[in-house]
Coordinates of C-alpha atoms in Angstrom, one line a residue:
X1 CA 240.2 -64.7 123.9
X2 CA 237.7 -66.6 121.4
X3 CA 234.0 -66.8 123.6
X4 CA 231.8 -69.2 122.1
X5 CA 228.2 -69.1 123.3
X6 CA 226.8 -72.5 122.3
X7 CA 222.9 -73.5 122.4
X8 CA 222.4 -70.5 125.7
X9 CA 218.6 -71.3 127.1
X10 CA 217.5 -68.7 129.6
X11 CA 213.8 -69.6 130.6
X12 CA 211.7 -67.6 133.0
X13 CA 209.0 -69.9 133.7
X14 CA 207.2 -70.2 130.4
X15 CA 209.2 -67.1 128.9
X16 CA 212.2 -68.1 126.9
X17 CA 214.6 -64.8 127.1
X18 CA 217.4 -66.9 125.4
X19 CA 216.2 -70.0 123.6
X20 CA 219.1 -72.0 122.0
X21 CA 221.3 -68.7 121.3
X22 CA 225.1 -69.9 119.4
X23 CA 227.5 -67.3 118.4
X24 CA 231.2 -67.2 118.7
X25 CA 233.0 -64.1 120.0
X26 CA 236.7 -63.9 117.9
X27 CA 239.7 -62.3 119.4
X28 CA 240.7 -58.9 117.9
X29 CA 237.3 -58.0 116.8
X30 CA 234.5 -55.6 118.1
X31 CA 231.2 -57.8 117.5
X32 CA 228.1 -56.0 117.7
X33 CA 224.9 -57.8 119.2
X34 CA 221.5 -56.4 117.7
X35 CA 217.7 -56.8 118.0
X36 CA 214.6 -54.8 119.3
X37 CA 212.9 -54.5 123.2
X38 CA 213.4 -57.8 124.7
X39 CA 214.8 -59.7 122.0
X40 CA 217.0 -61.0 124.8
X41 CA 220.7 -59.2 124.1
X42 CA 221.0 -57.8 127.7
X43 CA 220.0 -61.3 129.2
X44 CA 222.5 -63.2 126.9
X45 CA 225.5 -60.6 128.1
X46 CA 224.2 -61.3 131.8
X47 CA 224.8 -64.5 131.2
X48 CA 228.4 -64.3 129.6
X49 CA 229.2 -61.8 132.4
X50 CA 228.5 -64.5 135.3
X51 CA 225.8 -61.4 136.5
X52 CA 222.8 -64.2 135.4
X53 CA 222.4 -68.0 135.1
X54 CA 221.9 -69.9 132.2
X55 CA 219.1 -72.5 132.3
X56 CA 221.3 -74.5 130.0
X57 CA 223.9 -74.7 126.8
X58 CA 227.9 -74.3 127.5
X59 CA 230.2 -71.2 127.5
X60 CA 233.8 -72.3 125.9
X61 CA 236.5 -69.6 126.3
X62 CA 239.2 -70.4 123.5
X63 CA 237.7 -73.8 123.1
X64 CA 237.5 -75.0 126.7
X65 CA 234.2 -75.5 129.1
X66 CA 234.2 -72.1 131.5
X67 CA 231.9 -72.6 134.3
X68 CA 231.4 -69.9 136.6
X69 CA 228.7 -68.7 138.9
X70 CA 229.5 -65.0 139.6
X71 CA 231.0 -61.4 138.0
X72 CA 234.1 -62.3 139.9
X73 CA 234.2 -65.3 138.3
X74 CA 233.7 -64.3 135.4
X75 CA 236.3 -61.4 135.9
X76 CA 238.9 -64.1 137.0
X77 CA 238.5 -65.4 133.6
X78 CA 238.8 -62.5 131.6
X79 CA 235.5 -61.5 131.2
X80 CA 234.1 -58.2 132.7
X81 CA 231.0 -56.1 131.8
X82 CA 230.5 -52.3 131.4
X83 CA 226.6 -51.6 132.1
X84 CA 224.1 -49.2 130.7
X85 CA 224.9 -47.4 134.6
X86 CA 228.4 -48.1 135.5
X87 CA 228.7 -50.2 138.7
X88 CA 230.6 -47.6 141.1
X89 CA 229.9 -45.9 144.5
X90 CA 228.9 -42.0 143.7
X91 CA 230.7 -40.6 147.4
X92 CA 233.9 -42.6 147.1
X93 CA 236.7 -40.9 144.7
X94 CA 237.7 -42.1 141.3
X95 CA 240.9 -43.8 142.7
X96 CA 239.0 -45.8 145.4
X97 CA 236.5 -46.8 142.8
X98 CA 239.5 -47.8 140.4
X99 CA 240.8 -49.9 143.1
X100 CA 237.9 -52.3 143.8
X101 CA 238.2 -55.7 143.8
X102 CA 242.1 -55.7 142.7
X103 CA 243.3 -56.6 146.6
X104 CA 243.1 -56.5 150.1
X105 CA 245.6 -54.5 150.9
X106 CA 244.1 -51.3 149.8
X107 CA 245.7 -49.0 152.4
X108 CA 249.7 -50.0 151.7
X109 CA 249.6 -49.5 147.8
X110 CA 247.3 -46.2 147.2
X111 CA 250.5 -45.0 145.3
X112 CA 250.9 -48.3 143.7
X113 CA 247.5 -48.1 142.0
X114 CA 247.5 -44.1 141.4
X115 CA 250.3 -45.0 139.1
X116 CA 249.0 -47.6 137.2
X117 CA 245.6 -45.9 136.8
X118 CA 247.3 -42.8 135.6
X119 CA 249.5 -45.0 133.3
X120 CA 246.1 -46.8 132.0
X121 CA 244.7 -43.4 131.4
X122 CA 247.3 -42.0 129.2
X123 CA 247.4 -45.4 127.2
X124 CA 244.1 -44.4 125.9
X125 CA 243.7 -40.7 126.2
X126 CA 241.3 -40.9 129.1
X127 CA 241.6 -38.0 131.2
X128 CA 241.1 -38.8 134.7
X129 CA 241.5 -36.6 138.7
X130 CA 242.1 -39.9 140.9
X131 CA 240.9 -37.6 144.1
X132 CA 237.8 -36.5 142.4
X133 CA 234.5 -37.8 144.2
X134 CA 232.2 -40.4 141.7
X135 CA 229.3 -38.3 142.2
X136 CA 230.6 -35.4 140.4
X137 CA 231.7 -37.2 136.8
X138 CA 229.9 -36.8 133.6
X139 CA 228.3 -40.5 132.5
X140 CA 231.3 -40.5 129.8
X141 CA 233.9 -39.9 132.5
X142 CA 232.4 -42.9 134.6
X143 CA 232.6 -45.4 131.6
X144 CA 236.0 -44.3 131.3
X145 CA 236.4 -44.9 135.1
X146 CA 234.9 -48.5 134.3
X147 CA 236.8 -49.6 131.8
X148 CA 240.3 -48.5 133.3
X149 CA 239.4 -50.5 136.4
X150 CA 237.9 -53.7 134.5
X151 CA 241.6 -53.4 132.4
X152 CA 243.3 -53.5 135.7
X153 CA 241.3 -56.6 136.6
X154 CA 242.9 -58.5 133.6
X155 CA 239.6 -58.2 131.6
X156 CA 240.4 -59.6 127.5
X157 CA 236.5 -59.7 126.7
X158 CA 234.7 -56.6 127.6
X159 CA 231.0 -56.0 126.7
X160 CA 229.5 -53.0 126.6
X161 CA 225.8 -52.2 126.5
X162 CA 224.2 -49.5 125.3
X163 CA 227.5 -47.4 125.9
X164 CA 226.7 -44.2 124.0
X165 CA 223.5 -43.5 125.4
X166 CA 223.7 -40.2 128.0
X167 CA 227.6 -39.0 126.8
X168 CA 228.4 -36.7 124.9
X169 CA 229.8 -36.3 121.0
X170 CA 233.1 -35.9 122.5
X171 CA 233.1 -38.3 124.6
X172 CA 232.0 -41.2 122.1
X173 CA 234.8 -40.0 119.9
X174 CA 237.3 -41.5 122.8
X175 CA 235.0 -44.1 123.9
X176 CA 235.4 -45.2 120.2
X177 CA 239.3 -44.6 119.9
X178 CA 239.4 -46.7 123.1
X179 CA 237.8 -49.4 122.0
X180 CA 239.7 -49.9 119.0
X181 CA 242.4 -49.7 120.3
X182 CA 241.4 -52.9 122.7
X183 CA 240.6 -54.7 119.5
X184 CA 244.1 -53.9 117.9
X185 CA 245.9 -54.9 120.8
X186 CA 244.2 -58.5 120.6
X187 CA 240.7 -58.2 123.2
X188 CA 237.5 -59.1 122.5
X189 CA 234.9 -56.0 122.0
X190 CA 231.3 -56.6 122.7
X191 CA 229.1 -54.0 121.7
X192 CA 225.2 -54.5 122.5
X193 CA 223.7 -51.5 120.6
X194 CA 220.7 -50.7 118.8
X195 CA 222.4 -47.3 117.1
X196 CA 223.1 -48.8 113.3
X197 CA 225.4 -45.4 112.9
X198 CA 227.6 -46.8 116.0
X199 CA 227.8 -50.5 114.9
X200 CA 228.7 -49.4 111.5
X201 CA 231.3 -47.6 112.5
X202 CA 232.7 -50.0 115.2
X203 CA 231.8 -53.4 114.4
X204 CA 234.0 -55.9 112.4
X205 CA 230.7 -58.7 112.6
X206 CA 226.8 -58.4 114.1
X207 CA 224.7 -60.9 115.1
X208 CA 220.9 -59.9 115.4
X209 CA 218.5 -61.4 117.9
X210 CA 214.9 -61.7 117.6
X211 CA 212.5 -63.4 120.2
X212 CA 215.6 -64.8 122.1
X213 CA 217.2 -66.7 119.0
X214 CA 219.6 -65.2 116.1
X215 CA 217.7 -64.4 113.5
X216 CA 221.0 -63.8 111.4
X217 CA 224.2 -62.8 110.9
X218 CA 226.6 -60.3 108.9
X219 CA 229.9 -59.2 108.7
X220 CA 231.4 -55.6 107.9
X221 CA 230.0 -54.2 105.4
X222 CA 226.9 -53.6 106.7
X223 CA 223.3 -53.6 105.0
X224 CA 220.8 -52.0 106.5
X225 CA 217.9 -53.4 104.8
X226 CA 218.8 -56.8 105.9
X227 CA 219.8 -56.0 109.4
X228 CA 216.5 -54.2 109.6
X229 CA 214.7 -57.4 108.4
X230 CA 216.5 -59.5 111.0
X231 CA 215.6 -57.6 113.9
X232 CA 211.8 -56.9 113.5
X233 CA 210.7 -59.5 110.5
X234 CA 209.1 -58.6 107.4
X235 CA 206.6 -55.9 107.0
X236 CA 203.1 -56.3 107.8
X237 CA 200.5 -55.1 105.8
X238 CA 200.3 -51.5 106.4
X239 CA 196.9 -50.6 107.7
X240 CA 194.2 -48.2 105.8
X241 CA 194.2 -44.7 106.8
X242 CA 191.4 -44.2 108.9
X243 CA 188.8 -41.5 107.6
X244 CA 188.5 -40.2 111.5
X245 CA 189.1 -36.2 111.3
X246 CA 190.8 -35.2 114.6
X247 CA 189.3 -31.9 116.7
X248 CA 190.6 -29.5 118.6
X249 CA 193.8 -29.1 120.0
X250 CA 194.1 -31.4 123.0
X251 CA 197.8 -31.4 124.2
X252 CA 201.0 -28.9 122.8
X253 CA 204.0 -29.1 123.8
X254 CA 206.6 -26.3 122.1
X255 CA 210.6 -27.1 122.9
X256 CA 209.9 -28.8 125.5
X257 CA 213.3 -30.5 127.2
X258 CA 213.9 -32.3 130.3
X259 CA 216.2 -35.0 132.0
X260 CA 215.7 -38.2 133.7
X261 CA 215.9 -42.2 131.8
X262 CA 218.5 -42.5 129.9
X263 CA 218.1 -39.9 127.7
X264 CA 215.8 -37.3 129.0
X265 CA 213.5 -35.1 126.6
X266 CA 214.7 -32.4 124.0
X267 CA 213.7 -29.9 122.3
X268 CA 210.1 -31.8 121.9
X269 CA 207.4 -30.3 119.4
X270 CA 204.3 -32.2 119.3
X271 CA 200.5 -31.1 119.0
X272 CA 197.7 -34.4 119.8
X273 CA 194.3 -33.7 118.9
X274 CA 191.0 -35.1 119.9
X275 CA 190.4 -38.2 119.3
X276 CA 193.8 -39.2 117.9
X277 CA 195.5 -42.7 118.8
X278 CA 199.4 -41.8 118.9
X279 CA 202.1 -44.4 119.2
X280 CA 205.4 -43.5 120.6
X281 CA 207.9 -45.6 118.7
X282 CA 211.6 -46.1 119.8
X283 CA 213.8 -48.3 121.7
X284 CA 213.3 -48.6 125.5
X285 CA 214.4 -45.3 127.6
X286 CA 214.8 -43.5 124.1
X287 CA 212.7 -40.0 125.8
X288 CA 208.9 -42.2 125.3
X289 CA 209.0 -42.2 129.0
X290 CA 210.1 -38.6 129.8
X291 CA 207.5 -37.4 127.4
X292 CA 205.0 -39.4 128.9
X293 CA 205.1 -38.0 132.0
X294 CA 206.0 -34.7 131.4
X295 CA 202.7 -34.9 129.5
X296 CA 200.7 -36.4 132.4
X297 CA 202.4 -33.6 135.2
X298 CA 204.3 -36.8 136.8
X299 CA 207.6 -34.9 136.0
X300 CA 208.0 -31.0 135.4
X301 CA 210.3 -30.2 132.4
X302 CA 213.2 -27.4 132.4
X303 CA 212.3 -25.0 129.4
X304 CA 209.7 -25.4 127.1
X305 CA 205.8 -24.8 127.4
X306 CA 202.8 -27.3 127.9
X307 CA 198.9 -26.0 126.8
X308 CA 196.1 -28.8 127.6
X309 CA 192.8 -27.4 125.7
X310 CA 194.1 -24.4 125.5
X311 CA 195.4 -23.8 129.1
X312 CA 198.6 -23.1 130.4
X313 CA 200.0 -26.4 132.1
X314 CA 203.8 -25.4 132.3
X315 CA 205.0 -26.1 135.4
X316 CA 201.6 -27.5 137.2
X317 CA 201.7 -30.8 139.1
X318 CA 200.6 -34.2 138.4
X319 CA 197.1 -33.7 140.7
X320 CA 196.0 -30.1 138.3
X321 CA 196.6 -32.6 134.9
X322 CA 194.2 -35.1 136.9
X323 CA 191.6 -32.5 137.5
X324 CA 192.0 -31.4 134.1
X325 CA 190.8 -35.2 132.6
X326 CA 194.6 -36.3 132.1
X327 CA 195.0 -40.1 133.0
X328 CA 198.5 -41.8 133.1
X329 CA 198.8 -45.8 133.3
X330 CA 202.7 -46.5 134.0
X331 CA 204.1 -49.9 132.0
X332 CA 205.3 -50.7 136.2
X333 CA 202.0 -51.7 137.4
X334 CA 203.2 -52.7 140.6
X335 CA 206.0 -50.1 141.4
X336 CA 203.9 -47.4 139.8
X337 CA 200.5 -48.4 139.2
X338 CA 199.1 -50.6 142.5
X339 CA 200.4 -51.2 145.7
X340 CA 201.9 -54.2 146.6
X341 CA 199.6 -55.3 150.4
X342 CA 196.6 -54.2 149.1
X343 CA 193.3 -55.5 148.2
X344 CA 191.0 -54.7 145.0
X345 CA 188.8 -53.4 147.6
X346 CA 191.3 -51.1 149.1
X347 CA 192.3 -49.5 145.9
X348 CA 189.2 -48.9 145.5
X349 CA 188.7 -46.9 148.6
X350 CA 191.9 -45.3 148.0
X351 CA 189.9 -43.6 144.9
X352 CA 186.9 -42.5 146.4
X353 CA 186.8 -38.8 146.0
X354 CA 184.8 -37.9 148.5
X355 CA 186.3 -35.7 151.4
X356 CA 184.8 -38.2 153.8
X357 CA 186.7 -39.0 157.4
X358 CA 186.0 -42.6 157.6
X359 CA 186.1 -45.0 154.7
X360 CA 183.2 -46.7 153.4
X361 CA 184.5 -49.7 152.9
X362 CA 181.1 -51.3 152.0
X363 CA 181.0 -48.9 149.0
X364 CA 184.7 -50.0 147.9
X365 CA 183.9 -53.4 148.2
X366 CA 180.4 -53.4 146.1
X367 CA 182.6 -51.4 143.4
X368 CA 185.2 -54.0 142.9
X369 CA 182.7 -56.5 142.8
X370 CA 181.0 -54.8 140.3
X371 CA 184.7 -54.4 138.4
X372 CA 186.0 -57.5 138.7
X373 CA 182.9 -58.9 136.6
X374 CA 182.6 -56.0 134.4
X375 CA 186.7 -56.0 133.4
X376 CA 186.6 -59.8 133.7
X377 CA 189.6 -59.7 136.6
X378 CA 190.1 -63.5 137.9
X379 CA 189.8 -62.9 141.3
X380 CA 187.9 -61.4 144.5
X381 CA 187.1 -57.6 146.1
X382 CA 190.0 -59.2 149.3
X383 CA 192.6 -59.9 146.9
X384 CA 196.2 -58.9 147.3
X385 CA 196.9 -56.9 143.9
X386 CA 200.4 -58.7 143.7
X387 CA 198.8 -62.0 143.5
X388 CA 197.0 -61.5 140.5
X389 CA 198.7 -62.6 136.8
X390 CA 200.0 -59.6 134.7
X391 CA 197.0 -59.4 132.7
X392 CA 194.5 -59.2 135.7
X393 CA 197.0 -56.5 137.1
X394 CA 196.7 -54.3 134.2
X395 CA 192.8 -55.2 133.7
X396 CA 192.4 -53.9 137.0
X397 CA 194.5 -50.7 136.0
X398 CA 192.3 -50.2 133.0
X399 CA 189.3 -50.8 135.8
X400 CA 190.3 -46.9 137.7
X401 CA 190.3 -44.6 134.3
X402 CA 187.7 -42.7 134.5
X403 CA 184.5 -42.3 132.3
X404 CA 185.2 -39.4 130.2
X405 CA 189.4 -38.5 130.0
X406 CA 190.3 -35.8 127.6
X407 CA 193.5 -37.3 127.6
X408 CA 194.7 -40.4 128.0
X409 CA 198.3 -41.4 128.4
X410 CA 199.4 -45.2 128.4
X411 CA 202.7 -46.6 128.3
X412 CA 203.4 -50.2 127.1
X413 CA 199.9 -50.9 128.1
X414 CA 199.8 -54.4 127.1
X415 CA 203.5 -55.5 128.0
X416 CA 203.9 -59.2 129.2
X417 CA 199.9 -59.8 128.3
X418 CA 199.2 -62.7 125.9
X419 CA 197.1 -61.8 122.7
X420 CA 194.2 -62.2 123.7
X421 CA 194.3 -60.1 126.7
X422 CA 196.3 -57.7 124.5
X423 CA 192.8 -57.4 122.1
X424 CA 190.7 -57.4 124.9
X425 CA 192.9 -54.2 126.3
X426 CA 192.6 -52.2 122.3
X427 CA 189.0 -53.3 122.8
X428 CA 188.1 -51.5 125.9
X429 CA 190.6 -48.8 125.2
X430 CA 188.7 -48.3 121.4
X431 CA 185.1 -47.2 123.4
X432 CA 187.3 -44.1 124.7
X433 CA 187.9 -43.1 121.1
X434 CA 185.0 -43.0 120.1
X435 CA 184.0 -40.9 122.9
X436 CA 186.6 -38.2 121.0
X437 CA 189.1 -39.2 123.9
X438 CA 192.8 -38.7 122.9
X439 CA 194.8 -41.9 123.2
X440 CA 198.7 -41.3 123.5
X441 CA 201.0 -45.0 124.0
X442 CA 204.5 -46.1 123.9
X443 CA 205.1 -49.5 122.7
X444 CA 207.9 -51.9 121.9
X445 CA 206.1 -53.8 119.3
X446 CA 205.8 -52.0 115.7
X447 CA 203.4 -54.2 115.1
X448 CA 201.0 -53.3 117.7
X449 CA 201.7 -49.7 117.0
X450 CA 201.2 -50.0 113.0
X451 CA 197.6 -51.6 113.5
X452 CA 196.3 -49.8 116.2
X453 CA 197.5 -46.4 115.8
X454 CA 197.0 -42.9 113.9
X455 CA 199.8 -41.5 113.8
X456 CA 203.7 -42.4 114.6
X457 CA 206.0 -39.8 116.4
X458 CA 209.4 -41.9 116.5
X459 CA 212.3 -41.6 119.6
X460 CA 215.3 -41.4 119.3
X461 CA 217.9 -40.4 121.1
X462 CA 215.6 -38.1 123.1
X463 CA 214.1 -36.2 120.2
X464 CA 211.2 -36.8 118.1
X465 CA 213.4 -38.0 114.9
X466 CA 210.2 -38.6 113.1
X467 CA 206.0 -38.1 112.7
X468 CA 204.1 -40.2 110.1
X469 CA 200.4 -41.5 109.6
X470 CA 200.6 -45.4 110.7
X471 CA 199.3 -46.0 106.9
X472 CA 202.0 -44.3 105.1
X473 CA 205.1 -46.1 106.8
X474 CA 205.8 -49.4 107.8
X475 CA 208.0 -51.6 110.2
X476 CA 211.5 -51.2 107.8
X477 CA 211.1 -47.5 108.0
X478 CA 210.0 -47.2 111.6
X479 CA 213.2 -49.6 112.2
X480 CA 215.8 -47.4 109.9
X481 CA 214.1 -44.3 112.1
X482 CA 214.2 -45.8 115.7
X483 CA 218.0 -46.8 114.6
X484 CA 219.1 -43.3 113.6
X485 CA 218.8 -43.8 110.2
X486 CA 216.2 -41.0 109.1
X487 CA 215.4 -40.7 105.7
X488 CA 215.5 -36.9 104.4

């Protein structure tokens, strides 16, 4: 089935996600989509998977109009969507999960559909226990799960996103026979990536999105240089080294490995010292956010060891990093950060220190007052939190770090701010340096990370892939790095 995406708007309020996005989808081929954090691949796929709507433009499958509201809809016409966590139910078994959606009848054809799935299986060397429970499959053995059900549906365009990430070698090796094999037998492949190694070994054609519009095209053979271009612009003028000598050892961390995201941490080797600004580059869920709060105590790691000036911080708990001058600011503000029902004043109270049993809520009130003016926060001491802007939310966050942290650990810190609030943010967060404080932050924007950084520790995969001064590198080698392309 040809899908041709024509002029695709997705608006958010004022954000564009999609802003006039045209590409066209051939039958037979695997077509790679690429670009950075929120150049808007994931939102475009939502939208071609029925999952999101469009704000406006046209879908055509083989040439005709195809408007549909719904995954179901989408799956009637022959398009279906593997996602970064396959859609299944973890207590059910593999055949009930393969059965899904294909009738009503489920009870009268259990044989029916254990033969077909088994028969699906074997077509492409997927090895499968129909009476195993969900819950107790690898990630690998759940896509494979996925896409035998989404075949069963009728599915002739499949998009994939971000499929390797979490499997194993092994497992990509079928994945990839698999998906080939779709192609050869006349389906539609979408592959939404940011690995160059797997597009260039999959991908008949790539298009690249940047700031929700192609910035270019390029069919197989693939170079690098130009992809790289496409997807995060031209180079910036690299900043001057700065002639700050760091101090003492602040944080080290010595094969340090963990799970959770999408990647989990390993084998991580890092030593921050005082006064350093560090900025974690890599693709969202790429082990920034593992290492982050490993770092901070949020989440313990399973081997490895962790010394904070010297101490022994292996296995201690969030609350023993905070008396220790470690401060953590999550990207979430209002999952992680603040709580949703409260006021300015109530956070407030909620960080008094003192072992006191009634609150003085006097006290809390003054001390917003005095940190709305002094962080410029638009809006009042009774406030909900959730009703102020983004930028207000994380000037308020910035408001609760403390006066003098050892350590500070921020991740996307100015995320969804405009740039003026982003400068105000490296403004306030600059008086902490040079108070020797150590500033560690994860960031989508290369940009942001060249300029305001030290030093470069790039993510991939899980694993520090690479550690540079910000002034000897720039954004087409931080891009070949955070891609899997590492230069020896």
């Amino acid at each position: 089935m040809q899908i041709t995406l024509k002029n695709i708007h997705k608006h958010y309020g004022p954000v564009k996600a999609n802003n006039g996005v045209t590409l066209t989808v051939e039958p037979g081929t695997i077509h790679g989509i690429l670009g950075e954090n929120g150049a808007g691949k994931s939102t475009l796929m939502k939208i071609l998977a029925g999952y999101s709507q469009k704000t406006d433009g046209m879908i055509l499958a083989d040439g005709s109009p195809a408007d549909y509201h719904t995954p179901a809809q989408a799956s009637e016409l022959g398009i279906g969507m593997l996602y970064q966590d396959p859609l299944d139910f973890p207590l059910l078994s593999v055949l009930d999960n393969f059965m899904l959606g294909q009738t009503c009848c489920l009870a009268d054809q259990r044989n029916t559909f254990r033969q077909n799935m088994a028969k699906l299986a074997e077509h492409f060397n997927f090895v499968t226990d129909p009476d195993a429970p969900v819950k107790r499959l690898t990630v690998g053995e759940r896509q494979q799960l996925e896409i035998l059900r989404l075949l069963a549906l009728g599915i002739r365009v499949l998009i994939l996103d971000e499929p390797t990430t979490g499997i194993s070698s092994m497992q990509k090796e079928i994945l990839f026979r698999a998906l080939k094999q779709l192609a050869s037998e006349g389906k539609s492949v979408i592959l939404v990536s940011h690995k160059l190694e797997d597009v260039d070994a999959l991908c008949d054609k790539v298009s690249v999105l940047r700031q929700g519009k192609i910035s270019g095209e390029m069919v197989k053979p693939f170079d690098i240089n130009p992809l790289l271009e496409m997807m995060f612009g031209k180079p910036p003028v690299s900043p001057t080294c700065s002639d700050m000598t760091p101090g003492e050892d602040v944080l080290v961390m010595k094969q340090v490995s963990a799970s959770g995201g999408r990647t989990g941490l390993k084998n991580c080797n890092i030593v921050i010292r005082q006064g350093e600004v560090i900025g974690l580059a890599g693709l969202e869920g790429s082990g920034q956010d593992v290492f982050l709060r490993i770092a901070s105590g949020v989440k313990l790691p399973s081997c490895g060891e962790i010394r904070l000036q010297g101490m022994r911080m292996t296995g201690k708990r969030h609350h023993t990093f905070r008396h220790a001058r470690v401060t953590f600011l999550p990207s979430s503000r209002l999952e992680e950060g603040l709580i949703p029902g409260l006021s300015i004043s109530e956070h407030f109270a909620l960080l008094d220190n003192r072992k006191a049993f009634f609150v003085k809520w006097k006290d809390a009130f003054q001390r917003a007052k005095e940190r709305i003016e002094t962080f410029r926060i638009t809006g009042k001491p009774e406030s909900p939190v959730e009703s102020l802007s983004g930028g207000n939310q994380q000037r308020l966050l910035l408001s609760f770090l403390s006066e003098d942290p050892v350590l500070l650990l921020l991740e996307n810190p100015t995320r969804g701010l405009d740039l003026e609030s982003a400068h105000w943010v490296w403004e306030h967060l600059q008086k902490y340096c040079e108070r020797s404080t150590s500033i560690v932050f994860s960031s989508s924007e290369l940009d942001e990370i060249l300029m305001v950084a030290d030093r470069v520790p790039v993510f991939f995969d899980g694993a520090i892939v690479k550690d540079v001064k910000a002034c000897e590198t720039d954004v087409h080698e931080l891009g070949r790095a955070i891609a899997g392309k590492v230069d020896v």
